[in-house]
């Protein structure tokens, strides 16, 4: 079945009485060139198991299953289960979990389904949970080598921004802490059914094998980063004092130790400075 042919997909969905849910970010890809590219950039090949988030009618799932050894996909919408049973019936290397990705036990899915295979995540993510899903995948330290996702173009710009620039946010620091981000290609809104109000882009995060901080340090680092960026107009000392209760004098002295101006804002610090600052503040806390 050609899942990028609008008439075929419309007919399929009407047979199952399916209406698109805006709340679940259901914009399905209908350009035949996009999913093969996501699959190829996303490491879908022999020797790999791919975890997909949000299958829709299975247009990307299929391209992943053609290339990879195994595909496990998490899809929240129960109404899509009978549709997928039809569209993916010719494949015996796909497993669908009818679950919310934010609640699913992804570690168990990967361990149970992909024993011995290298693992990657590929998805056309629902827009409403882009950052939480990416942070969940990274923070839970899944045994995953790369995350290749289509996201809203503005989100892609933020993800790919330079840490230490105005465009950066907490999510930028998050992805750059765990790995390296690459912007792959843009996808305009006309390539989806229904067509969203925004354009999209595909990015890949290649995850570093070794964490840079130990778990306690990492926890403190992200607490500091989230606090600093949630009050980005304030100076760092004011933001950390009001949200985390860290004494301004401690922030000033940690900044002085690093040779950084006391009036700095978090967005001006690069990755090494952020890590050094969090270690410095942690020492003052203890
Ligand atoms: N992969 C398909 C494609 O590219 O055409 C569908 C992508 S669509 C942008 C996002 C999909 O994620 C939808 O099928 C939606 O039902 C599903 N979804 C939304 N929220 C989810 C959640 N919390 N957990 C799992 N799947 C979710």
PDB file of C-alpha atoms and ligand atoms in Angstrom:
ATOM      1  CA  UNK A   1       0.000   0.000   0.000  1.00  0.00           C
ATOM      2  CA  UNK A   2       1.395   3.411  -0.959  1.00  0.00           C
ATOM      3  CA  UNK A   3       1.261   5.381   2.296  1.00  0.00           C
ATOM      4  CA  UNK A   4       2.461   8.604   0.674  1.00  0.00           C
ATOM      5  CA  UNK A   5      -0.450   8.727  -1.752  1.00  0.00           C
ATOM      6  CA  UNK A   6      -2.997  11.136  -0.281  1.00  0.00           C
ATOM      7  CA  UNK A   7      -5.979   9.365  -1.876  1.00  0.00           C
ATOM      8  CA  UNK A   8      -4.841   5.961  -0.594  1.00  0.00           C
ATOM      9  CA  UNK A   9      -4.331   7.291   2.953  1.00  0.00           C
ATOM     10  CA  UNK A  10      -7.657   9.177   2.934  1.00  0.00           C
ATOM     11  CA  UNK A  11      -9.462   6.028   1.784  1.00  0.00           C
ATOM     12  CA  UNK A  12      -7.650   3.887   4.377  1.00  0.00           C
ATOM     13  CA  UNK A  13      -8.467   6.253   7.246  1.00  0.00           C
ATOM     14  CA  UNK A  14     -12.085   6.699   6.230  1.00  0.00           C
ATOM     15  CA  UNK A  15     -12.552   2.913   6.189  1.00  0.00           C
ATOM     16  CA  UNK A  16     -11.560   2.947   9.875  1.00  0.00           C
ATOM     17  CA  UNK A  17     -13.583   6.106  10.668  1.00  0.00           C
ATOM     18  CA  UNK A  18     -10.375   7.865  11.751  1.00  0.00           C
ATOM     19  CA  UNK A  19     -10.240  11.654  12.269  1.00  0.00           C
ATOM     20  CA  UNK A  20      -6.924  13.424  12.827  1.00  0.00           C
ATOM     21  CA  UNK A  21      -6.242  14.587  16.375  1.00  0.00           C
ATOM     22  CA  UNK A  22      -4.626  18.006  16.511  1.00  0.00           C
ATOM     23  CA  UNK A  23      -3.906  17.539  20.212  1.00  0.00           C
ATOM     24  CA  UNK A  24      -1.736  14.495  19.443  1.00  0.00           C
ATOM     25  CA  UNK A  25       0.218  16.354  16.767  1.00  0.00           C
ATOM     26  CA  UNK A  26      -1.038  14.102  13.983  1.00  0.00           C
ATOM     27  CA  UNK A  27       0.460  15.425  10.751  1.00  0.00           C
ATOM     28  CA  UNK A  28       1.404  12.488   8.566  1.00  0.00           C
ATOM     29  CA  UNK A  29       4.157  12.600   5.934  1.00  0.00           C
ATOM     30  CA  UNK A  30       2.873  12.283   2.360  1.00  0.00           C
ATOM     31  CA  UNK A  31       6.039  12.931   0.344  1.00  0.00           C
ATOM     32  CA  UNK A  32       7.724   9.663  -0.732  1.00  0.00           C
ATOM     33  CA  UNK A  33      11.263  11.120  -0.518  1.00  0.00           C
ATOM     34  CA  UNK A  34      11.286  12.080   3.145  1.00  0.00           C
ATOM     35  CA  UNK A  35      10.971   8.837   5.147  1.00  0.00           C
ATOM     36  CA  UNK A  36      13.719   6.985   3.215  1.00  0.00           C
ATOM     37  CA  UNK A  37      16.068   9.889   4.016  1.00  0.00           C
ATOM     38  CA  UNK A  38      15.164   9.938   7.721  1.00  0.00           C
ATOM     39  CA  UNK A  39      15.710   6.160   7.836  1.00  0.00           C
ATOM     40  CA  UNK A  40      19.099   6.388   6.154  1.00  0.00           C
ATOM     41  CA  UNK A  41      20.395   9.325   8.174  1.00  0.00           C
ATOM     42  CA  UNK A  42      18.963   7.586  11.255  1.00  0.00           C
ATOM     43  CA  UNK A  43      21.174   4.473  11.046  1.00  0.00           C
ATOM     44  CA  UNK A  44      18.406   2.107   9.917  1.00  0.00           C
ATOM     45  CA  UNK A  45      20.520  -0.672   8.417  1.00  0.00           C
ATOM     46  CA  UNK A  46      21.590  -4.256   8.961  1.00  0.00           C
ATOM     47  CA  UNK A  47      22.712  -4.913  12.556  1.00  0.00           C
ATOM     48  CA  UNK A  48      20.496  -2.165  14.012  1.00  0.00           C
ATOM     49  CA  UNK A  49      17.282  -2.055  16.038  1.00  0.00           C
ATOM     50  CA  UNK A  50      15.278   1.161  15.651  1.00  0.00           C
ATOM     51  CA  UNK A  51      12.908   2.620  18.211  1.00  0.00           C
ATOM     52  CA  UNK A  52      10.249   4.808  16.604  1.00  0.00           C
ATOM     53  CA  UNK A  53       7.995   7.242  18.453  1.00  0.00           C
ATOM     54  CA  UNK A  54       4.573   7.933  16.931  1.00  0.00           C
ATOM     55  CA  UNK A  55       3.852   5.756  13.899  1.00  0.00           C
ATOM     56  CA  UNK A  56       0.804   7.445  12.382  1.00  0.00           C
ATOM     57  CA  UNK A  57      -0.213   5.039   9.598  1.00  0.00           C
ATOM     58  CA  UNK A  58       3.309   3.551   9.512  1.00  0.00           C
ATOM     59  CA  UNK A  59       4.851   5.499   6.635  1.00  0.00           C
ATOM     60  CA  UNK A  60       8.239   5.868   8.373  1.00  0.00           C
ATOM     61  CA  UNK A  61       7.912   2.566  10.258  1.00  0.00           C
ATOM     62  CA  UNK A  62       7.861   0.758   6.931  1.00  0.00           C
ATOM     63  CA  UNK A  63      11.020   2.447   5.623  1.00  0.00           C
ATOM     64  CA  UNK A  64      12.794   1.652   8.902  1.00  0.00           C
ATOM     65  CA  UNK A  65      11.700  -2.001   8.749  1.00  0.00           C
ATOM     66  CA  UNK A  66      12.945  -2.384   5.167  1.00  0.00           C
ATOM     67  CA  UNK A  67      16.456  -1.308   6.229  1.00  0.00           C
ATOM     68  CA  UNK A  68      16.951  -2.301   9.895  1.00  0.00           C
ATOM     69  CA  UNK A  69      16.851  -5.751  11.520  1.00  0.00           C
ATOM     70  CA  UNK A  70      14.082  -4.801  13.946  1.00  0.00           C
ATOM     71  CA  UNK A  71      11.735  -1.894  14.609  1.00  0.00           C
ATOM     72  CA  UNK A  72       9.834  -1.285  17.832  1.00  0.00           C
ATOM     73  CA  UNK A  73       7.411   1.622  17.815  1.00  0.00           C
ATOM     74  CA  UNK A  74       5.445   3.374  20.537  1.00  0.00           C
ATOM     75  CA  UNK A  75       2.137   4.941  19.422  1.00  0.00           C
ATOM     76  CA  UNK A  76      -0.346   6.432  21.883  1.00  0.00           C
ATOM     77  CA  UNK A  77      -3.471   6.426  19.681  1.00  0.00           C
ATOM     78  CA  UNK A  78      -5.417   3.207  20.082  1.00  0.00           C
ATOM     79  CA  UNK A  79      -7.485   4.008  16.944  1.00  0.00           C
ATOM     80  CA  UNK A  80      -4.350   3.478  14.835  1.00  0.00           C
ATOM     81  CA  UNK A  81      -3.786  -0.111  16.007  1.00  0.00           C
ATOM     82  CA  UNK A  82      -6.133  -1.800  13.480  1.00  0.00           C
ATOM     83  CA  UNK A  83      -4.868   0.549  10.747  1.00  0.00           C
ATOM     84  CA  UNK A  84      -1.252  -0.462  11.434  1.00  0.00           C
ATOM     85  CA  UNK A  85      -2.206  -4.150  11.524  1.00  0.00           C
ATOM     86  CA  UNK A  86      -3.284  -3.651   7.902  1.00  0.00           C
ATOM     87  CA  UNK A  87      -0.567  -1.310   6.599  1.00  0.00           C
ATOM     88  CA  UNK A  88       2.363  -3.198   8.166  1.00  0.00           C
ATOM     89  CA  UNK A  89       1.073  -6.752   7.822  1.00  0.00           C
ATOM     90  CA  UNK A  90       3.772  -7.822   5.352  1.00  0.00           C
ATOM     91  CA  UNK A  91       6.545  -7.157   7.934  1.00  0.00           C
ATOM     92  CA  UNK A  92       7.595  -9.636  10.609  1.00  0.00           C
ATOM     93  CA  UNK A  93      10.288  -7.420  12.187  1.00  0.00           C
ATOM     94  CA  UNK A  94       8.003  -4.705  13.619  1.00  0.00           C
ATOM     95  CA  UNK A  95       6.541  -4.566  17.131  1.00  0.00           C
ATOM     96  CA  UNK A  96       4.006  -1.861  18.035  1.00  0.00           C
ATOM     97  CA  UNK A  97       3.415  -0.736  21.619  1.00  0.00           C
ATOM     98  CA  UNK A  98       0.146   1.133  22.173  1.00  0.00           C
ATOM     99  CA  UNK A  99       1.564   3.403  24.893  1.00  0.00           C
ATOM    100  CA  UNK A 100       2.420   6.975  25.784  1.00  0.00           C
ATOM    101  CA  UNK A 101       6.152   7.428  25.111  1.00  0.00           C
ATOM    102  CA  UNK A 102       6.481   9.549  28.258  1.00  0.00           C
ATOM    103  CA  UNK A 103       5.292   6.625  30.385  1.00  0.00           C
ATOM    104  CA  UNK A 104       6.569   3.605  28.477  1.00  0.00           C
ATOM    105  CA  UNK A 105       9.484   1.551  29.830  1.00  0.00           C
ATOM    106  CA  UNK A 106      11.788   2.277  26.886  1.00  0.00           C
ATOM    107  CA  UNK A 107      14.794   0.599  28.493  1.00  0.00           C
ATOM    108  CA  UNK A 108      12.852  -2.648  28.784  1.00  0.00           C
ATOM    109  CA  UNK A 109      11.557  -2.406  25.207  1.00  0.00           C
ATOM    110  CA  UNK A 110      15.114  -1.942  23.913  1.00  0.00           C
ATOM    111  CA  UNK A 111      16.547  -4.731  26.078  1.00  0.00           C
ATOM    112  CA  UNK A 112      13.743  -7.172  25.270  1.00  0.00           C
ATOM    113  CA  UNK A 113      13.530  -6.456  21.541  1.00  0.00           C
ATOM    114  CA  UNK A 114      17.036  -5.481  20.440  1.00  0.00           C
ATOM    115  CA  UNK A 115      19.373  -7.825  22.355  1.00  0.00           C
ATOM    116  CA  UNK A 116      22.744  -7.740  20.583  1.00  0.00           C
ATOM    117  CA  UNK A 117      21.772  -5.044  18.072  1.00  0.00           C
ATOM    118  CA  UNK A 118      23.032  -1.483  17.924  1.00  0.00           C
ATOM    119  CA  UNK A 119      20.168   0.890  18.691  1.00  0.00           C
ATOM    120  CA  UNK A 120      18.928   4.239  17.405  1.00  0.00           C
ATOM    121  CA  UNK A 121      15.778   6.337  17.699  1.00  0.00           C
ATOM    122  CA  UNK A 122      13.989   7.715  14.622  1.00  0.00           C
ATOM    123  CA  UNK A 123      10.786   9.724  14.615  1.00  0.00           C
ATOM    124  CA  UNK A 124       8.629  12.413  13.179  1.00  0.00           C
ATOM    125  CA  UNK A 125       7.887  13.770  16.649  1.00  0.00           C
ATOM    126  CA  UNK A 126       4.534  15.172  17.726  1.00  0.00           C
ATOM    127  CA  UNK A 127       5.267  18.904  18.140  1.00  0.00           C
ATOM    128  CA  UNK A 128       3.644  19.312  21.531  1.00  0.00           C
ATOM    129  CA  UNK A 129       6.228  17.149  23.317  1.00  0.00           C
ATOM    130  CA  UNK A 130       9.420  17.693  21.304  1.00  0.00           C
ATOM    131  CA  UNK A 131      11.669  18.919  24.123  1.00  0.00           C
ATOM    132  CA  UNK A 132      10.299  16.629  26.872  1.00  0.00           C
ATOM    133  CA  UNK A 133      10.733  13.552  24.631  1.00  0.00           C
ATOM    134  CA  UNK A 134      14.278  14.480  23.609  1.00  0.00           C
ATOM    135  CA  UNK A 135      15.279  15.203  27.216  1.00  0.00           C
ATOM    136  CA  UNK A 136      13.622  11.989  28.405  1.00  0.00           C
ATOM    137  CA  UNK A 137      15.552   9.958  25.835  1.00  0.00           C
ATOM    138  CA  UNK A 138      18.830  11.598  26.830  1.00  0.00           C
ATOM    139  CA  UNK A 139      18.372  11.776  30.594  1.00  0.00           C
ATOM    140  CA  UNK A 140      17.303   8.172  30.951  1.00  0.00           C
ATOM    141  CA  UNK A 141      20.603   7.150  29.349  1.00  0.00           C
ATOM    142  CA  UNK A 142      19.071   4.576  27.076  1.00  0.00           C
ATOM    143  CA  UNK A 143      21.580   2.375  25.251  1.00  0.00           C
ATOM    144  CA  UNK A 144      20.988   4.414  22.094  1.00  0.00           C
ATOM    145  CA  UNK A 145      23.676   5.718  19.714  1.00  0.00           C
ATOM    146  CA  UNK A 146      21.707   8.339  17.828  1.00  0.00           C
ATOM    147  CA  UNK A 147      18.378  10.165  17.808  1.00  0.00           C
ATOM    148  CA  UNK A 148      17.172  11.333  14.391  1.00  0.00           C
ATOM    149  CA  UNK A 149      13.993  13.355  14.559  1.00  0.00           C
ATOM    150  CA  UNK A 150      11.814  15.690  12.575  1.00  0.00           C
ATOM    151  CA  UNK A 151      10.793  18.675  14.674  1.00  0.00           C
ATOM    152  CA  UNK A 152       9.323  22.127  14.129  1.00  0.00           C
ATOM    153  CA  UNK A 153      11.839  24.351  12.339  1.00  0.00           C
ATOM    154  CA  UNK A 154      12.102  26.796  15.248  1.00  0.00           C
ATOM    155  CA  UNK A 155      12.781  23.889  17.617  1.00  0.00           C
ATOM    156  CA  UNK A 156      15.476  22.611  15.236  1.00  0.00           C
ATOM    157  CA  UNK A 157      17.124  26.045  15.231  1.00  0.00           C
ATOM    158  CA  UNK A 158      17.173  26.091  19.017  1.00  0.00           C
ATOM    159  CA  UNK A 159      18.490  22.518  19.209  1.00  0.00           C
ATOM    160  CA  UNK A 160      21.269  23.296  16.729  1.00  0.00           C
ATOM    161  CA  UNK A 161      22.181  26.712  18.192  1.00  0.00           C
ATOM    162  CA  UNK A 162      25.624  27.312  19.620  1.00  0.00           C
ATOM    163  CA  UNK A 163      25.804  27.047  23.403  1.00  0.00           C
ATOM    164  CA  UNK A 164      26.780  30.539  24.526  1.00  0.00           C
ATOM    165  CA  UNK A 165      24.661  32.307  21.878  1.00  0.00           C
ATOM    166  CA  UNK A 166      21.360  34.199  22.187  1.00  0.00           C
ATOM    167  CA  UNK A 167      19.527  31.458  20.283  1.00  0.00           C
ATOM    168  CA  UNK A 168      20.473  28.802  22.843  1.00  0.00           C
ATOM    169  CA  UNK A 169      18.111  27.530  25.547  1.00  0.00           C
ATOM    170  CA  UNK A 170      18.153  24.838  28.224  1.00  0.00           C
ATOM    171  CA  UNK A 171      17.396  22.212  25.548  1.00  0.00           C
ATOM    172  CA  UNK A 172      20.449  23.356  23.533  1.00  0.00           C
ATOM    173  CA  UNK A 173      22.673  22.820  26.548  1.00  0.00           C
ATOM    174  CA  UNK A 174      20.953  19.478  27.190  1.00  0.00           C
ATOM    175  CA  UNK A 175      21.609  17.994  23.756  1.00  0.00           C
ATOM    176  CA  UNK A 176      25.137  19.378  23.584  1.00  0.00           C
ATOM    177  CA  UNK A 177      25.936  17.942  26.993  1.00  0.00           C
ATOM    178  CA  UNK A 178      24.916  14.453  25.876  1.00  0.00           C
ATOM    179  CA  UNK A 179      26.211  14.509  22.318  1.00  0.00           C
ATOM    180  CA  UNK A 180      26.672  16.343  19.027  1.00  0.00           C
ATOM    181  CA  UNK A 181      23.763  17.828  17.089  1.00  0.00           C
ATOM    182  CA  UNK A 182      23.619  18.053  13.300  1.00  0.00           C
ATOM    183  CA  UNK A 183      20.999  19.820  11.212  1.00  0.00           C
ATOM    184  CA  UNK A 184      20.133  17.521   8.270  1.00  0.00           C
ATOM    185  CA  UNK A 185      17.393  18.953   6.018  1.00  0.00           C
ATOM    186  CA  UNK A 186      14.280  21.142   5.999  1.00  0.00           C
ATOM    187  CA  UNK A 187      10.775  19.887   5.225  1.00  0.00           C
ATOM    188  CA  UNK A 188       8.107  22.415   4.289  1.00  0.00           C
ATOM    189  CA  UNK A 189       4.546  22.238   5.649  1.00  0.00           C
ATOM    190  CA  UNK A 190       3.057  21.101   2.320  1.00  0.00           C
ATOM    191  CA  UNK A 191       4.590  17.638   2.767  1.00  0.00           C
ATOM    192  CA  UNK A 192       2.142  16.650   5.502  1.00  0.00           C
ATOM    193  CA  UNK A 193      -1.496  15.657   5.768  1.00  0.00           C
ATOM    194  CA  UNK A 194      -3.094  17.659   7.255  1.00  0.00           C
ATOM    195  CA  UNK A 195      -0.723  20.505   6.573  1.00  0.00           C
ATOM    196  CA  UNK A 196       0.514  22.187   9.811  1.00  0.00           C
ATOM    197  CA  UNK A 197       1.021  25.957  10.227  1.00  0.00           C
ATOM    198  CA  UNK A 198       4.773  25.627  10.509  1.00  0.00           C
ATOM    199  CA  UNK A 199       7.701  24.153   8.581  1.00  0.00           C
ATOM    200  CA  UNK A 200       9.845  21.346   9.939  1.00  0.00           C
ATOM    201  CA  UNK A 201      13.435  20.171   9.899  1.00  0.00           C
ATOM    202  CA  UNK A 202      15.236  16.905  10.541  1.00  0.00           C
ATOM    203  CA  UNK A 203      18.142  16.813  12.988  1.00  0.00           C
ATOM    204  CA  UNK A 204      20.359  14.084  14.388  1.00  0.00           C
ATOM    205  CA  UNK A 205      21.930  13.843  17.834  1.00  0.00           C
ATOM    206  CA  UNK A 206      24.930  11.502  18.017  1.00  0.00           C
ATOM    207  CA  UNK A 207      25.227  10.498  21.645  1.00  0.00           C
ATOM    208  CA  UNK A 208      28.585  10.418  23.464  1.00  0.00           C
ATOM    209  CA  UNK A 209      29.400   7.077  25.048  1.00  0.00           C
ATOM    210  CA  UNK A 210      30.904   8.455  28.250  1.00  0.00           C
ATOM    211  CA  UNK A 211      29.043  10.913  30.483  1.00  0.00           C
ATOM    212  CA  UNK A 212      31.052  14.024  31.371  1.00  0.00           C
ATOM    213  CA  UNK A 213      29.769  14.242  34.938  1.00  0.00           C
ATOM    214  CA  UNK A 214      28.818  11.688  37.559  1.00  0.00           C
ATOM    215  CA  UNK A 215      25.063  11.318  38.321  1.00  0.00           C
ATOM    216  CA  UNK A 216      24.958  13.769  41.285  1.00  0.00           C
ATOM    217  CA  UNK A 217      26.963  16.383  39.418  1.00  0.00           C
ATOM    218  CA  UNK A 218      24.746  15.901  36.379  1.00  0.00           C
ATOM    219  CA  UNK A 219      21.599  16.425  38.438  1.00  0.00           C
ATOM    220  CA  UNK A 220      22.956  19.669  39.879  1.00  0.00           C
ATOM    221  CA  UNK A 221      24.173  20.806  36.448  1.00  0.00           C
ATOM    222  CA  UNK A 222      20.701  20.479  34.912  1.00  0.00           C
ATOM    223  CA  UNK A 223      19.002  22.080  37.924  1.00  0.00           C
ATOM    224  CA  UNK A 224      21.320  25.067  37.459  1.00  0.00           C
ATOM    225  CA  UNK A 225      20.854  25.212  33.678  1.00  0.00           C
ATOM    226  CA  UNK A 226      17.045  25.010  33.873  1.00  0.00           C
ATOM    227  CA  UNK A 227      16.923  27.698  36.571  1.00  0.00           C
ATOM    228  CA  UNK A 228      19.305  29.981  34.683  1.00  0.00           C
ATOM    229  CA  UNK A 229      17.403  29.758  31.400  1.00  0.00           C
ATOM    230  CA  UNK A 230      13.940  30.047  32.933  1.00  0.00           C
ATOM    231  CA  UNK A 231      14.945  33.525  34.137  1.00  0.00           C
ATOM    232  CA  UNK A 232      17.128  34.435  31.204  1.00  0.00           C
ATOM    233  CA  UNK A 233      16.589  38.179  31.519  1.00  0.00           C
ATOM    234  CA  UNK A 234      18.039  38.197  35.009  1.00  0.00           C
ATOM    235  CA  UNK A 235      21.731  38.034  35.723  1.00  0.00           C
ATOM    236  CA  UNK A 236      22.877  34.566  36.689  1.00  0.00           C
ATOM    237  CA  UNK A 237      23.376  35.507  40.334  1.00  0.00           C
ATOM    238  CA  UNK A 238      19.824  36.888  40.641  1.00  0.00           C
ATOM    239  CA  UNK A 239      18.269  33.924  38.772  1.00  0.00           C
ATOM    240  CA  UNK A 240      20.050  31.240  40.774  1.00  0.00           C
ATOM    241  CA  UNK A 241      19.340  33.029  44.046  1.00  0.00           C
ATOM    242  CA  UNK A 242      15.600  33.428  43.387  1.00  0.00           C
ATOM    243  CA  UNK A 243      15.015  29.898  42.023  1.00  0.00           C
ATOM    244  CA  UNK A 244      17.552  27.720  43.802  1.00  0.00           C
ATOM    245  CA  UNK A 245      18.273  29.818  46.881  1.00  0.00           C
ATOM    246  CA  UNK A 246      22.009  29.825  46.150  1.00  0.00           C
ATOM    247  CA  UNK A 247      23.581  32.821  47.917  1.00  0.00           C
ATOM    248  CA  UNK A 248      24.538  35.561  45.475  1.00  0.00           C
ATOM    249  CA  UNK A 249      27.942  35.837  47.146  1.00  0.00           C
ATOM    250  CA  UNK A 250      28.580  32.155  46.312  1.00  0.00           C
ATOM    251  CA  UNK A 251      27.637  32.719  42.669  1.00  0.00           C
ATOM    252  CA  UNK A 252      29.842  35.820  42.501  1.00  0.00           C
ATOM    253  CA  UNK A 253      32.805  34.010  43.970  1.00  0.00           C
ATOM    254  CA  UNK A 254      32.327  30.953  41.691  1.00  0.00           C
ATOM    255  CA  UNK A 255      32.190  33.302  38.692  1.00  0.00           C
ATOM    256  CA  UNK A 256      35.290  35.187  39.880  1.00  0.00           C
ATOM    257  CA  UNK A 257      37.180  31.889  40.251  1.00  0.00           C
ATOM    258  CA  UNK A 258      36.452  31.266  36.564  1.00  0.00           C
ATOM    259  CA  UNK A 259      37.338  34.788  35.486  1.00  0.00           C
ATOM    260  CA  UNK A 260      33.755  35.523  34.367  1.00  0.00           C
ATOM    261  CA  UNK A 261      31.964  38.843  34.892  1.00  0.00           C
ATOM    262  CA  UNK A 262      29.567  38.925  37.877  1.00  0.00           C
ATOM    263  CA  UNK A 263      26.816  40.439  35.731  1.00  0.00           C
ATOM    264  CA  UNK A 264      26.808  37.579  33.219  1.00  0.00           C
ATOM    265  CA  UNK A 265      23.589  35.945  31.933  1.00  0.00           C
ATOM    266  CA  UNK A 266      23.457  32.198  31.502  1.00  0.00           C
ATOM    267  CA  UNK A 267      22.991  32.392  27.721  1.00  0.00           C
ATOM    268  CA  UNK A 268      26.462  33.938  27.401  1.00  0.00           C
ATOM    269  CA  UNK A 269      28.302  30.957  28.900  1.00  0.00           C
ATOM    270  CA  UNK A 270      29.697  28.178  26.746  1.00  0.00           C
ATOM    271  CA  UNK A 271      29.561  24.480  27.636  1.00  0.00           C
ATOM    272  CA  UNK A 272      32.907  24.306  29.439  1.00  0.00           C
ATOM    273  CA  UNK A 273      32.089  27.417  31.489  1.00  0.00           C
ATOM    274  CA  UNK A 274      28.651  26.022  32.430  1.00  0.00           C
ATOM    275  CA  UNK A 275      30.148  22.738  33.583  1.00  0.00           C
ATOM    276  CA  UNK A 276      32.930  24.477  35.527  1.00  0.00           C
ATOM    277  CA  UNK A 277      30.429  26.841  37.148  1.00  0.00           C
ATOM    278  CA  UNK A 278      28.141  24.032  38.263  1.00  0.00           C
ATOM    279  CA  UNK A 279      31.068  22.118  39.785  1.00  0.00           C
ATOM    280  CA  UNK A 280      32.201  25.325  41.525  1.00  0.00           C
ATOM    281  CA  UNK A 281      28.725  25.999  42.936  1.00  0.00           C
ATOM    282  CA  UNK A 282      28.325  22.421  44.041  1.00  0.00           C
ATOM    283  CA  UNK A 283      31.532  22.664  46.043  1.00  0.00           C
ATOM    284  CA  UNK A 284      30.241  25.799  47.766  1.00  0.00           C
ATOM    285  CA  UNK A 285      26.940  24.020  48.621  1.00  0.00           C
ATOM    286  CA  UNK A 286      28.742  21.141  50.368  1.00  0.00           C
TER     287      UNK A 286
HETATM  288  N1  LIG B   1       5.394   8.866  11.876  1.00  0.00           N
HETATM  289  C1  LIG B   1       4.167   9.337  11.279  1.00  0.00           C
HETATM  290  C2  LIG B   1       4.459  10.158  10.043  1.00  0.00           C
HETATM  291  O1  LIG B   1       5.597  10.642   9.952  1.00  0.00           O
HETATM  292  O2  LIG B   1       3.590  10.349   9.222  1.00  0.00           O
HETATM  293  C3  LIG B   1       3.317  10.142  12.263  1.00  0.00           C
HETATM  294  C4  LIG B   1       3.971  11.359  12.845  1.00  0.00           C
HETATM  295  S1  LIG B   1       2.870  12.427  13.696  1.00  0.00           S
HETATM  296  C5  LIG B   1       3.738  13.961  13.586  1.00  0.00           C
HETATM  297  C6  LIG B   1       3.104  12.055  15.411  1.00  0.00           C
HETATM  298  C7  LIG B   1       2.565  10.712  15.887  1.00  0.00           C
HETATM  299  O3  LIG B   1       2.860  10.574  17.286  1.00  0.00           O
HETATM  300  C8  LIG B   1       1.060  10.530  15.771  1.00  0.00           C
HETATM  301  O4  LIG B   1       0.769   9.292  15.202  1.00  0.00           O
HETATM  302  C9  LIG B   1       0.544  10.599  17.219  1.00  0.00           C
HETATM  303  O5  LIG B   1      -0.622   9.850  17.446  1.00  0.00           O
HETATM  304  C10 LIG B   1       1.741  10.059  17.978  1.00  0.00           C
HETATM  305  N2  LIG B   1       1.841  10.508  19.377  1.00  0.00           N
HETATM  306  C11 LIG B   1       1.426  11.690  19.898  1.00  0.00           C
HETATM  307  N3  LIG B   1       1.705  11.758  21.208  1.00  0.00           N
HETATM  308  C12 LIG B   1       2.316  10.590  21.543  1.00  0.00           C
HETATM  309  C13 LIG B   1       2.809  10.056  22.772  1.00  0.00           C
HETATM  310  N4  LIG B   1       2.761  10.756  23.904  1.00  0.00           N
HETATM  311  N5  LIG B   1       3.354   8.816  22.760  1.00  0.00           N
HETATM  312  C14 LIG B   1       3.416   8.096  21.600  1.00  0.00           C
HETATM  313  N6  LIG B   1       2.943   8.552  20.415  1.00  0.00           N
HETATM  314  C15 LIG B   1       2.405   9.783  20.382  1.00  0.00           C
END
